[in-house]
Amino acid sequence: MPGTPQSYHLADLLDYHEGQIASRSLKKRFGTKLPVTLLALAQGETISAEESPLIKIIQVLEGQLEVTSETDSWLLNAGDCLPLPVNYRHSLKAVTNCKILQTENEPTIKE
């Protein structure tokens, strides 16, 4: 019999650290096989260009985050969500202190 579900206030699971990016994998806690990561970026911190073989979903929990690619740019606020396709090269910059939840999922197979 599975355990009792537990609710979380995600932003409280990770603190800011001046001049650093804090991260915590929630994969084990949530019992998923695919990545679920909570990130806290101090204002001005960046994550340089990266891409994933999975669909990446970036959800801003608090603060403001800039997401850029070679051709596009988004300014995301708390409550905003941005799904990125497979192998979409992008970078992140914290406009203010911000916390994000990043999930990665396998693409659906088109028949």
PDB file of N, CA and C in Angstrom:
ATOM      1  N   MET A   1       0.852  -1.177   0.000  1.00  0.00           N
ATOM      2  CA  MET A   1       0.000   0.000   0.000  1.00  0.00           C
ATOM      3  C   MET A   1       0.897   1.240   0.000  1.00  0.00           C
ATOM      4  N   PRO A   2       0.650   2.181  -0.939  1.00  0.00           N
ATOM      5  CA  PRO A   2       1.499   3.374  -1.008  1.00  0.00           C
ATOM      6  C   PRO A   2       1.336   4.256   0.225  1.00  0.00           C
ATOM      7  N   GLY A   3       2.362   5.068   0.489  1.00  0.00           N
ATOM      8  CA  GLY A   3       2.317   5.985   1.631  1.00  0.00           C
ATOM      9  C   GLY A   3       1.289   7.088   1.423  1.00  0.00           C
ATOM     10  N   THR A   4       1.058   7.833   2.465  1.00  0.00           N
ATOM     11  CA  THR A   4       0.117   8.942   2.415  1.00  0.00           C
ATOM     12  C   THR A   4       0.741  10.110   1.654  1.00  0.00           C
ATOM     13  N   PRO A   5       0.028  10.693   0.694  1.00  0.00           N
ATOM     14  CA  PRO A   5       0.562  11.849  -0.036  1.00  0.00           C
ATOM     15  C   PRO A   5       0.851  13.010   0.912  1.00  0.00           C
ATOM     16  N   GLN A   6       1.848  13.790   0.557  1.00  0.00           N
ATOM     17  CA  GLN A   6       2.235  14.942   1.365  1.00  0.00           C
ATOM     18  C   GLN A   6       2.285  16.163   0.456  1.00  0.00           C
ATOM     19  N   SER A   7       1.777  17.286   0.936  1.00  0.00           N
ATOM     20  CA  SER A   7       1.854  18.512   0.139  1.00  0.00           C
ATOM     21  C   SER A   7       3.129  19.276   0.514  1.00  0.00           C
ATOM     22  N   TYR A   8       3.612  20.085  -0.425  1.00  0.00           N
ATOM     23  CA  TYR A   8       4.830  20.862  -0.219  1.00  0.00           C
ATOM     24  C   TYR A   8       4.602  22.287  -0.699  1.00  0.00           C
ATOM     25  N   HIS A   9       5.162  23.237  -0.006  1.00  0.00           N
ATOM     26  CA  HIS A   9       5.267  24.602  -0.525  1.00  0.00           C
ATOM     27  C   HIS A   9       6.677  24.665  -1.111  1.00  0.00           C
ATOM     28  N   LEU A  10       6.773  24.471  -2.411  1.00  0.00           N
ATOM     29  CA  LEU A  10       8.060  24.265  -3.066  1.00  0.00           C
ATOM     30  C   LEU A  10       9.084  25.361  -2.781  1.00  0.00           C
ATOM     31  N   ALA A  11       8.659  26.605  -2.771  1.00  0.00           N
ATOM     32  CA  ALA A  11       9.608  27.705  -2.563  1.00  0.00           C
ATOM     33  C   ALA A  11      10.295  27.622  -1.198  1.00  0.00           C
ATOM     34  N   ASP A  12       9.678  26.946  -0.240  1.00  0.00           N
ATOM     35  CA  ASP A  12      10.272  26.829   1.094  1.00  0.00           C
ATOM     36  C   ASP A  12      11.306  25.700   1.199  1.00  0.00           C
ATOM     37  N   LEU A  13      11.436  24.883   0.182  1.00  0.00           N
ATOM     38  CA  LEU A  13      12.359  23.748   0.240  1.00  0.00           C
ATOM     39  C   LEU A  13      13.814  24.125  -0.073  1.00  0.00           C
ATOM     40  N   LEU A  14      14.039  25.373  -0.489  1.00  0.00           N
ATOM     41  CA  LEU A  14      15.378  25.786  -0.901  1.00  0.00           C
ATOM     42  C   LEU A  14      15.571  27.266  -0.580  1.00  0.00           C
ATOM     43  N   ASP A  15      16.754  27.614  -0.069  1.00  0.00           N
ATOM     44  CA  ASP A  15      17.059  29.002   0.285  1.00  0.00           C
ATOM     45  C   ASP A  15      18.005  29.612  -0.742  1.00  0.00           C
ATOM     46  N   TYR A  16      17.996  30.935  -0.805  1.00  0.00           N
ATOM     47  CA  TYR A  16      18.938  31.664  -1.654  1.00  0.00           C
ATOM     48  C   TYR A  16      20.305  31.697  -0.978  1.00  0.00           C
ATOM     49  N   HIS A  17      21.350  31.725  -1.803  1.00  0.00           N
ATOM     50  CA  HIS A  17      22.718  31.883  -1.324  1.00  0.00           C
ATOM     51  C   HIS A  17      23.369  32.938  -2.214  1.00  0.00           C
ATOM     52  N   GLU A  18      23.752  34.047  -1.605  1.00  0.00           N
ATOM     53  CA  GLU A  18      24.316  35.167  -2.344  1.00  0.00           C
ATOM     54  C   GLU A  18      25.437  34.708  -3.277  1.00  0.00           C
ATOM     55  N   GLY A  19      25.326  35.106  -4.547  1.00  0.00           N
ATOM     56  CA  GLY A  19      26.357  34.791  -5.521  1.00  0.00           C
ATOM     57  C   GLY A  19      26.402  33.336  -5.946  1.00  0.00           C
ATOM     58  N   GLN A  20      25.339  32.581  -5.666  1.00  0.00           N
ATOM     59  CA  GLN A  20      25.319  31.158  -6.013  1.00  0.00           C
ATOM     60  C   GLN A  20      23.953  30.746  -6.558  1.00  0.00           C
ATOM     61  N   ILE A  21      23.950  29.575  -7.152  1.00  0.00           N
ATOM     62  CA  ILE A  21      22.718  28.927  -7.570  1.00  0.00           C
ATOM     63  C   ILE A  21      22.561  27.693  -6.695  1.00  0.00           C
ATOM     64  N   ALA A  22      21.465  27.627  -5.975  1.00  0.00           N
ATOM     65  CA  ALA A  22      21.182  26.457  -5.140  1.00  0.00           C
ATOM     66  C   ALA A  22      20.230  25.551  -5.907  1.00  0.00           C
ATOM     67  N   SER A  23      20.444  24.242  -5.805  1.00  0.00           N
ATOM     68  CA  SER A  23      19.536  23.311  -6.482  1.00  0.00           C
ATOM     69  C   SER A  23      19.281  22.098  -5.609  1.00  0.00           C
ATOM     70  N   ARG A  24      18.127  21.520  -5.821  1.00  0.00           N
ATOM     71  CA  ARG A  24      17.749  20.310  -5.096  1.00  0.00           C
ATOM     72  C   ARG A  24      16.933  19.433  -6.036  1.00  0.00           C
ATOM     73  N   SER A  25      17.377  18.199  -6.181  1.00  0.00           N
ATOM     74  CA  SER A  25      16.619  17.232  -6.964  1.00  0.00           C
ATOM     75  C   SER A  25      15.446  16.733  -6.118  1.00  0.00           C
ATOM     76  N   LEU A  26      14.267  16.719  -6.715  1.00  0.00           N
ATOM     77  CA  LEU A  26      13.069  16.219  -6.033  1.00  0.00           C
ATOM     78  C   LEU A  26      12.643  14.870  -6.593  1.00  0.00           C
ATOM     79  N   LYS A  27      13.460  14.314  -7.449  1.00  0.00           N
ATOM     80  CA  LYS A  27      13.170  13.050  -8.117  1.00  0.00           C
ATOM     81  C   LYS A  27      12.875  11.929  -7.115  1.00  0.00           C
ATOM     82  N   LYS A  28      13.743  11.763  -6.153  1.00  0.00           N
ATOM     83  CA  LYS A  28      13.572  10.698  -5.155  1.00  0.00           C
ATOM     84  C   LYS A  28      12.378  10.992  -4.251  1.00  0.00           C
ATOM     85  N   ARG A  29      12.274  12.254  -3.804  1.00  0.00           N
ATOM     86  CA  ARG A  29      11.183  12.648  -2.907  1.00  0.00           C
ATOM     87  C   ARG A  29       9.824  12.433  -3.563  1.00  0.00           C
ATOM     88  N   PHE A  30       9.740  12.700  -4.867  1.00  0.00           N
ATOM     89  CA  PHE A  30       8.474  12.560  -5.583  1.00  0.00           C
ATOM     90  C   PHE A  30       8.301  11.182  -6.210  1.00  0.00           C
ATOM     91  N   GLY A  31       9.356  10.369  -6.192  1.00  0.00           N
ATOM     92  CA  GLY A  31       9.275   9.017  -6.736  1.00  0.00           C
ATOM     93  C   GLY A  31       9.145   8.971  -8.247  1.00  0.00           C
ATOM     94  N   THR A  32       9.840   9.886  -8.936  1.00  0.00           N
ATOM     95  CA  THR A  32       9.785   9.909 -10.395  1.00  0.00           C
ATOM     96  C   THR A  32      11.092   9.394 -10.979  1.00  0.00           C
ATOM     97  N   LYS A  33      11.026   8.891 -12.196  1.00  0.00           N
ATOM     98  CA  LYS A  33      12.260   8.437 -12.844  1.00  0.00           C
ATOM     99  C   LYS A  33      12.889   9.536 -13.691  1.00  0.00           C
ATOM    100  N   LEU A  34      12.110  10.562 -14.021  1.00  0.00           N
ATOM    101  CA  LEU A  34      12.626  11.672 -14.815  1.00  0.00           C
ATOM    102  C   LEU A  34      12.935  12.864 -13.912  1.00  0.00           C
ATOM    103  N   PRO A  35      13.853  13.741 -14.332  1.00  0.00           N
ATOM    104  CA  PRO A  35      14.310  14.843 -13.479  1.00  0.00           C
ATOM    105  C   PRO A  35      13.218  15.845 -13.078  1.00  0.00           C
ATOM    106  N   VAL A  36      13.211  16.171 -11.789  1.00  0.00           N
ATOM    107  CA  VAL A  36      12.410  17.256 -11.220  1.00  0.00           C
ATOM    108  C   VAL A  36      13.380  18.011 -10.318  1.00  0.00           C
ATOM    109  N   THR A  37      13.659  19.277 -10.651  1.00  0.00           N
ATOM    110  CA  THR A  37      14.689  20.023  -9.935  1.00  0.00           C
ATOM    111  C   THR A  37      14.161  21.378  -9.498  1.00  0.00           C
ATOM    112  N   LEU A  38      14.439  21.720  -8.260  1.00  0.00           N
ATOM    113  CA  LEU A  38      14.101  23.021  -7.710  1.00  0.00           C
ATOM    114  C   LEU A  38      15.382  23.847  -7.704  1.00  0.00           C
ATOM    115  N   LEU A  39      15.317  25.071  -8.205  1.00  0.00           N
ATOM    116  CA  LEU A  39      16.487  25.949  -8.273  1.00  0.00           C
ATOM    117  C   LEU A  39      16.178  27.288  -7.621  1.00  0.00           C
ATOM    118  N   ALA A  40      17.143  27.823  -6.882  1.00  0.00           N
ATOM    119  CA  ALA A  40      17.067  29.174  -6.325  1.00  0.00           C
ATOM    120  C   ALA A  40      18.247  29.948  -6.887  1.00  0.00           C
ATOM    121  N   LEU A  41      17.959  30.964  -7.668  1.00  0.00           N
ATOM    122  CA  LEU A  41      19.001  31.779  -8.286  1.00  0.00           C
ATOM    123  C   LEU A  41      18.984  33.162  -7.661  1.00  0.00           C
ATOM    124  N   ALA A  42      20.118  33.577  -7.100  1.00  0.00           N
ATOM    125  CA  ALA A  42      20.246  34.932  -6.573  1.00  0.00           C
ATOM    126  C   ALA A  42      20.225  35.901  -7.761  1.00  0.00           C
ATOM    127  N   GLN A  43      19.765  37.117  -7.517  1.00  0.00           N
ATOM    128  CA  GLN A  43      19.677  38.119  -8.569  1.00  0.00           C
ATOM    129  C   GLN A  43      20.986  38.223  -9.333  1.00  0.00           C
ATOM    130  N   GLY A  44      20.886  38.198 -10.674  1.00  0.00           N
ATOM    131  CA  GLY A  44      22.059  38.323 -11.537  1.00  0.00           C
ATOM    132  C   GLY A  44      22.729  37.011 -11.889  1.00  0.00           C
ATOM    133  N   GLU A  45      22.403  35.932 -11.186  1.00  0.00           N
ATOM    134  CA  GLU A  45      23.014  34.630 -11.486  1.00  0.00           C
ATOM    135  C   GLU A  45      22.492  34.097 -12.819  1.00  0.00           C
ATOM    136  N   THR A  46      23.345  33.365 -13.511  1.00  0.00           N
ATOM    137  CA  THR A  46      22.970  32.823 -14.823  1.00  0.00           C
ATOM    138  C   THR A  46      23.300  31.339 -14.914  1.00  0.00           C
ATOM    139  N   ILE A  47      22.578  30.679 -15.761  1.00  0.00           N
ATOM    140  CA  ILE A  47      22.902  29.311 -16.169  1.00  0.00           C
ATOM    141  C   ILE A  47      23.156  29.406 -17.666  1.00  0.00           C
ATOM    142  N   SER A  48      24.395  29.105 -18.079  1.00  0.00           N
ATOM    143  CA  SER A  48      24.764  29.263 -19.477  1.00  0.00           C
ATOM    144  C   SER A  48      24.010  28.276 -20.363  1.00  0.00           C
ATOM    145  N   ALA A  49      24.110  28.493 -21.636  1.00  0.00           N
ATOM    146  CA  ALA A  49      23.350  27.730 -22.626  1.00  0.00           C
ATOM    147  C   ALA A  49      23.428  26.227 -22.378  1.00  0.00           C
ATOM    148  N   GLU A  50      22.261  25.620 -22.347  1.00  0.00           N
ATOM    149  CA  GLU A  50      22.146  24.180 -22.152  1.00  0.00           C
ATOM    150  C   GLU A  50      20.984  23.668 -22.980  1.00  0.00           C
ATOM    151  N   GLU A  51      20.936  22.365 -23.151  1.00  0.00           N
ATOM    152  CA  GLU A  51      19.820  21.729 -23.850  1.00  0.00           C
ATOM    153  C   GLU A  51      19.616  20.349 -23.247  1.00  0.00           C
ATOM    154  N   SER A  52      18.458  19.782 -23.511  1.00  0.00           N
ATOM    155  CA  SER A  52      18.125  18.487 -22.931  1.00  0.00           C
ATOM    156  C   SER A  52      17.490  17.589 -23.991  1.00  0.00           C
ATOM    157  N   PRO A  53      17.766  16.289 -23.928  1.00  0.00           N
ATOM    158  CA  PRO A  53      17.115  15.364 -24.856  1.00  0.00           C
ATOM    159  C   PRO A  53      15.648  15.113 -24.466  1.00  0.00           C
ATOM    160  N   LEU A  54      15.215  15.770 -23.385  1.00  0.00           N
ATOM    161  CA  LEU A  54      13.837  15.650 -22.908  1.00  0.00           C
ATOM    162  C   LEU A  54      13.139  17.000 -23.063  1.00  0.00           C
ATOM    163  N   ILE A  55      11.814  17.000 -23.018  1.00  0.00           N
ATOM    164  CA  ILE A  55      11.064  18.248 -22.974  1.00  0.00           C
ATOM    165  C   ILE A  55      11.306  18.856 -21.605  1.00  0.00           C
ATOM    166  N   LYS A  56      11.648  20.130 -21.562  1.00  0.00           N
ATOM    167  CA  LYS A  56      11.921  20.803 -20.294  1.00  0.00           C
ATOM    168  C   LYS A  56      10.803  21.813 -20.030  1.00  0.00           C
ATOM    169  N   ILE A  57      10.275  21.789 -18.812  1.00  0.00           N
ATOM    170  CA  ILE A  57       9.236  22.729 -18.416  1.00  0.00           C
ATOM    171  C   ILE A  57       9.793  23.555 -17.264  1.00  0.00           C
ATOM    172  N   ILE A  58       9.857  24.877 -17.477  1.00  0.00           N
ATOM    173  CA  ILE A  58      10.373  25.802 -16.471  1.00  0.00           C
ATOM    174  C   ILE A  58       9.186  26.547 -15.880  1.00  0.00           C
ATOM    175  N   GLN A  59       9.024  26.427 -14.569  1.00  0.00           N
ATOM    176  CA  GLN A  59       7.917  27.075 -13.869  1.00  0.00           C
ATOM    177  C   GLN A  59       8.498  28.008 -12.809  1.00  0.00           C
ATOM    178  N   VAL A  60       8.189  29.301 -12.892  1.00  0.00           N
ATOM    179  CA  VAL A  60       8.707  30.278 -11.942  1.00  0.00           C
ATOM    180  C   VAL A  60       7.804  30.298 -10.707  1.00  0.00           C
ATOM    181  N   LEU A  61       8.405  30.033  -9.545  1.00  0.00           N
ATOM    182  CA  LEU A  61       7.660  30.007  -8.290  1.00  0.00           C
ATOM    183  C   LEU A  61       7.642  31.378  -7.617  1.00  0.00           C
ATOM    184  N   GLU A  62       8.768  32.088  -7.693  1.00  0.00           N
ATOM    185  CA  GLU A  62       8.827  33.456  -7.175  1.00  0.00           C
ATOM    186  C   GLU A  62       9.919  34.210  -7.912  1.00  0.00           C
ATOM    187  N   GLY A  63       9.764  35.529  -7.983  1.00  0.00           N
ATOM    188  CA  GLY A  63      10.758  36.362  -8.644  1.00  0.00           C
ATOM    189  C   GLY A  63      10.538  36.469 -10.136  1.00  0.00           C
ATOM    190  N   GLN A  64      11.619  36.853 -10.820  1.00  0.00           N
ATOM    191  CA  GLN A  64      11.563  37.095 -12.256  1.00  0.00           C
ATOM    192  C   GLN A  64      12.776  36.460 -12.936  1.00  0.00           C
ATOM    193  N   LEU A  65      12.529  35.742 -14.021  1.00  0.00           N
ATOM    194  CA  LEU A  65      13.556  34.981 -14.725  1.00  0.00           C
ATOM    195  C   LEU A  65      13.519  35.320 -16.211  1.00  0.00           C
ATOM    196  N   GLU A  66      14.706  35.523 -16.791  1.00  0.00           N
ATOM    197  CA  GLU A  66      14.810  35.722 -18.227  1.00  0.00           C
ATOM    198  C   GLU A  66      15.340  34.433 -18.854  1.00  0.00           C
ATOM    199  N   VAL A  67      14.631  33.952 -19.856  1.00  0.00           N
ATOM    200  CA  VAL A  67      15.045  32.767 -20.603  1.00  0.00           C
ATOM    201  C   VAL A  67      15.340  33.230 -22.024  1.00  0.00           C
ATOM    202  N   THR A  68      16.530  32.888 -22.526  1.00  0.00           N
ATOM    203  CA  THR A  68      16.882  33.298 -23.885  1.00  0.00           C
ATOM    204  C   THR A  68      17.379  32.114 -24.694  1.00  0.00           C
ATOM    205  N   SER A  69      17.147  32.213 -25.989  1.00  0.00           N
ATOM    206  CA  SER A  69      17.692  31.252 -26.942  1.00  0.00           C
ATOM    207  C   SER A  69      18.359  32.071 -28.039  1.00  0.00           C
ATOM    208  N   GLU A  70      18.803  31.416 -29.076  1.00  0.00           N
ATOM    209  CA  GLU A  70      19.439  32.146 -30.182  1.00  0.00           C
ATOM    210  C   GLU A  70      18.446  33.065 -30.886  1.00  0.00           C
ATOM    211  N   THR A  71      17.169  32.732 -30.848  1.00  0.00           N
ATOM    212  CA  THR A  71      16.176  33.499 -31.605  1.00  0.00           C
ATOM    213  C   THR A  71      15.061  34.115 -30.768  1.00  0.00           C
ATOM    214  N   ASP A  72      14.898  33.704 -29.513  1.00  0.00           N
ATOM    215  CA  ASP A  72      13.780  34.166 -28.701  1.00  0.00           C
ATOM    216  C   ASP A  72      14.226  34.568 -27.306  1.00  0.00           C
ATOM    217  N   SER A  73      13.363  35.331 -26.630  1.00  0.00           N
ATOM    218  CA  SER A  73      13.610  35.736 -25.256  1.00  0.00           C
ATOM    219  C   SER A  73      12.269  35.857 -24.538  1.00  0.00           C
ATOM    220  N   TRP A  74      12.222  35.397 -23.276  1.00  0.00           N
ATOM    221  CA  TRP A  74      11.007  35.465 -22.465  1.00  0.00           C
ATOM    222  C   TRP A  74      11.366  36.044 -21.109  1.00  0.00           C
ATOM    223  N   LEU A  75      10.493  36.879 -20.576  1.00  0.00           N
ATOM    224  CA  LEU A  75      10.623  37.387 -19.222  1.00  0.00           C
ATOM    225  C   LEU A  75       9.489  36.748 -18.425  1.00  0.00           C
ATOM    226  N   LEU A  76       9.846  35.835 -17.528  1.00  0.00           N
ATOM    227  CA  LEU A  76       8.858  35.072 -16.778  1.00  0.00           C
ATOM    228  C   LEU A  76       8.750  35.589 -15.356  1.00  0.00           C
ATOM    229  N   ASN A  77       7.527  35.683 -14.857  1.00  0.00           N
ATOM    230  CA  ASN A  77       7.240  36.118 -13.493  1.00  0.00           C
ATOM    231  C   ASN A  77       6.664  34.953 -12.710  1.00  0.00           C
ATOM    232  N   ALA A  78       6.564  35.123 -11.393  1.00  0.00           N
ATOM    233  CA  ALA A  78       5.977  34.088 -10.540  1.00  0.00           C
ATOM    234  C   ALA A  78       4.633  33.653 -11.108  1.00  0.00           C
ATOM    235  N   GLY A  79       4.472  32.345 -11.226  1.00  0.00           N
ATOM    236  CA  GLY A  79       3.241  31.776 -11.782  1.00  0.00           C
ATOM    237  C   GLY A  79       3.343  31.454 -13.258  1.00  0.00           C
ATOM    238  N   ASP A  80       4.372  31.970 -13.949  1.00  0.00           N
ATOM    239  CA  ASP A  80       4.549  31.693 -15.371  1.00  0.00           C
ATOM    240  C   ASP A  80       5.244  30.358 -15.589  1.00  0.00           C
ATOM    241  N   CYS A  81       4.960  29.761 -16.726  1.00  0.00           N
ATOM    242  CA  CYS A  81       5.507  28.454 -17.091  1.00  0.00           C
ATOM    243  C   CYS A  81       5.920  28.498 -18.553  1.00  0.00           C
ATOM    244  N   LEU A  82       7.068  27.911 -18.865  1.00  0.00           N
ATOM    245  CA  LEU A  82       7.556  27.881 -20.241  1.00  0.00           C
ATOM    246  C   LEU A  82       7.992  26.472 -20.598  1.00  0.00           C
ATOM    247  N   PRO A  83       7.258  25.785 -21.494  1.00  0.00           N
ATOM    248  CA  PRO A  83       7.708  24.470 -21.964  1.00  0.00           C
ATOM    249  C   PRO A  83       8.687  24.655 -23.126  1.00  0.00           C
ATOM    250  N   LEU A  84       9.785  23.922 -23.082  1.00  0.00           N
ATOM    251  CA  LEU A  84      10.789  23.983 -24.147  1.00  0.00           C
ATOM    252  C   LEU A  84      10.889  22.624 -24.826  1.00  0.00           C
ATOM    253  N   PRO A  85      10.946  22.619 -26.153  1.00  0.00           N
ATOM    254  CA  PRO A  85      11.017  21.345 -26.865  1.00  0.00           C
ATOM    255  C   PRO A  85      12.358  20.632 -26.681  1.00  0.00           C
ATOM    256  N   VAL A  86      12.399  19.407 -27.077  1.00  0.00           N
ATOM    257  CA  VAL A  86      13.599  18.575 -27.030  1.00  0.00           C
ATOM    258  C   VAL A  86      14.770  19.298 -27.710  1.00  0.00           C
ATOM    259  N   ASN A  87      15.936  19.252 -27.073  1.00  0.00           N
ATOM    260  CA  ASN A  87      17.183  19.814 -27.606  1.00  0.00           C
ATOM    261  C   ASN A  87      17.114  21.304 -27.920  1.00  0.00           C
ATOM    262  N   TYR A  88      16.269  22.039 -27.207  1.00  0.00           N
ATOM    263  CA  TYR A  88      16.151  23.485 -27.415  1.00  0.00           C
ATOM    264  C   TYR A  88      17.193  24.189 -26.550  1.00  0.00           C
ATOM    265  N   ARG A  89      18.189  24.772 -27.197  1.00  0.00           N
ATOM    266  CA  ARG A  89      19.305  25.424 -26.492  1.00  0.00           C
ATOM    267  C   ARG A  89      18.825  26.747 -25.900  1.00  0.00           C
ATOM    268  N   HIS A  90      19.064  26.922 -24.601  1.00  0.00           N
ATOM    269  CA  HIS A  90      18.573  28.108 -23.901  1.00  0.00           C
ATOM    270  C   HIS A  90      19.474  28.425 -22.710  1.00  0.00           C
ATOM    271  N   SER A  91      19.363  29.645 -22.226  1.00  0.00           N
ATOM    272  CA  SER A  91      20.084  30.043 -21.014  1.00  0.00           C
ATOM    273  C   SER A  91      19.107  30.766 -20.088  1.00  0.00           C
ATOM    274  N   LEU A  92      19.478  30.840 -18.805  1.00  0.00           N
ATOM    275  CA  LEU A  92      18.623  31.444 -17.790  1.00  0.00           C
ATOM    276  C   LEU A  92      19.375  32.562 -17.079  1.00  0.00           C
ATOM    277  N   LYS A  93      18.650  33.615 -16.703  1.00  0.00           N
ATOM    278  CA  LYS A  93      19.231  34.695 -15.907  1.00  0.00           C
ATOM    279  C   LYS A  93      18.187  35.175 -14.904  1.00  0.00           C
ATOM    280  N   ALA A  94      18.585  35.248 -13.632  1.00  0.00           N
ATOM    281  CA  ALA A  94      17.707  35.746 -12.586  1.00  0.00           C
ATOM    282  C   ALA A  94      17.696  37.271 -12.628  1.00  0.00           C
ATOM    283  N   VAL A  95      16.571  37.849 -13.036  1.00  0.00           N
ATOM    284  CA  VAL A  95      16.423  39.302 -13.053  1.00  0.00           C
ATOM    285  C   VAL A  95      16.309  39.808 -11.621  1.00  0.00           C
ATOM    286  N   THR A  96      15.586  39.054 -10.791  1.00  0.00           N
ATOM    287  CA  THR A  96      15.514  39.272  -9.350  1.00  0.00           C
ATOM    288  C   THR A  96      15.837  37.925  -8.710  1.00  0.00           C
ATOM    289  N   ASN A  97      15.957  37.860  -7.399  1.00  0.00           N
ATOM    290  CA  ASN A  97      16.032  36.543  -6.763  1.00  0.00           C
ATOM    291  C   ASN A  97      14.845  35.751  -7.272  1.00  0.00           C
ATOM    292  N   CYS A  98      15.076  34.535  -7.694  1.00  0.00           N
ATOM    293  CA  CYS A  98      13.946  33.747  -8.185  1.00  0.00           C
ATOM    294  C   CYS A  98      14.144  32.267  -7.877  1.00  0.00           C
ATOM    295  N   LYS A  99      13.023  31.607  -7.734  1.00  0.00           N
ATOM    296  CA  LYS A  99      13.008  30.160  -7.534  1.00  0.00           C
ATOM    297  C   LYS A  99      12.183  29.556  -8.652  1.00  0.00           C
ATOM    298  N   ILE A 100      12.709  28.463  -9.206  1.00  0.00           N
ATOM    299  CA  ILE A 100      12.013  27.811 -10.312  1.00  0.00           C
ATOM    300  C   ILE A 100      11.936  26.305 -10.070  1.00  0.00           C
ATOM    301  N   LEU A 101      10.917  25.728 -10.631  1.00  0.00           N
ATOM    302  CA  LEU A 101      10.780  24.280 -10.662  1.00  0.00           C
ATOM    303  C   LEU A 101      10.979  23.872 -12.111  1.00  0.00           C
ATOM    304  N   GLN A 102      11.931  22.975 -12.323  1.00  0.00           N
ATOM    305  CA  GLN A 102      12.245  22.510 -13.670  1.00  0.00           C
ATOM    306  C   GLN A 102      11.948  21.022 -13.744  1.00  0.00           C
ATOM    307  N   THR A 103      11.058  20.655 -14.649  1.00  0.00           N
ATOM    308  CA  THR A 103      10.742  19.244 -14.842  1.00  0.00           C
ATOM    309  C   THR A 103      11.112  18.863 -16.263  1.00  0.00           C
ATOM    310  N   GLU A 104      11.479  17.607 -16.423  1.00  0.00           N
ATOM    311  CA  GLU A 104      11.820  17.111 -17.750  1.00  0.00           C
ATOM    312  C   GLU A 104      11.003  15.857 -18.019  1.00  0.00           C
ATOM    313  N   ASN A 105      10.479  15.783 -19.236  1.00  0.00           N
ATOM    314  CA  ASN A 105       9.593  14.676 -19.606  1.00  0.00           C
ATOM    315  C   ASN A 105       9.946  14.156 -20.984  1.00  0.00           C
ATOM    316  N   GLU A 106       9.672  12.895 -21.197  1.00  0.00           N
ATOM    317  CA  GLU A 106       9.869  12.308 -22.510  1.00  0.00           C
ATOM    318  C   GLU A 106       8.794  12.825 -23.449  1.00  0.00           C
ATOM    319  N   PRO A 107       9.161  13.098 -24.698  1.00  0.00           N
ATOM    320  CA  PRO A 107       8.147  13.551 -25.650  1.00  0.00           C
ATOM    321  C   PRO A 107       7.160  12.427 -25.972  1.00  0.00           C
ATOM    322  N   THR A 108       5.951  12.820 -26.310  1.00  0.00           N
ATOM    323  CA  THR A 108       4.983  11.809 -26.706  1.00  0.00           C
ATOM    324  C   THR A 108       5.344  11.305 -28.095  1.00  0.00           C
ATOM    325  N   ILE A 109       5.102  10.052 -28.297  1.00  0.00           N
ATOM    326  CA  ILE A 109       5.402   9.447 -29.592  1.00  0.00           C
ATOM    327  C   ILE A 109       4.213   9.703 -30.513  1.00  0.00           C
ATOM    328  N   LYS A 110       4.496  10.344 -31.649  1.00  0.00           N
ATOM    329  CA  LYS A 110       3.438  10.610 -32.618  1.00  0.00           C
ATOM    330  C   LYS A 110       3.271   9.385 -33.506  1.00  0.00           C
ATOM    331  N   GLU A 111       2.033   9.023 -33.691  1.00  0.00           N
ATOM    332  CA  GLU A 111       1.749   7.836 -34.525  1.00  0.00           C
ATOM    333  C   GLU A 111       1.372   8.234 -35.923  1.00  0.00           C
TER     334      GLU A 111
END
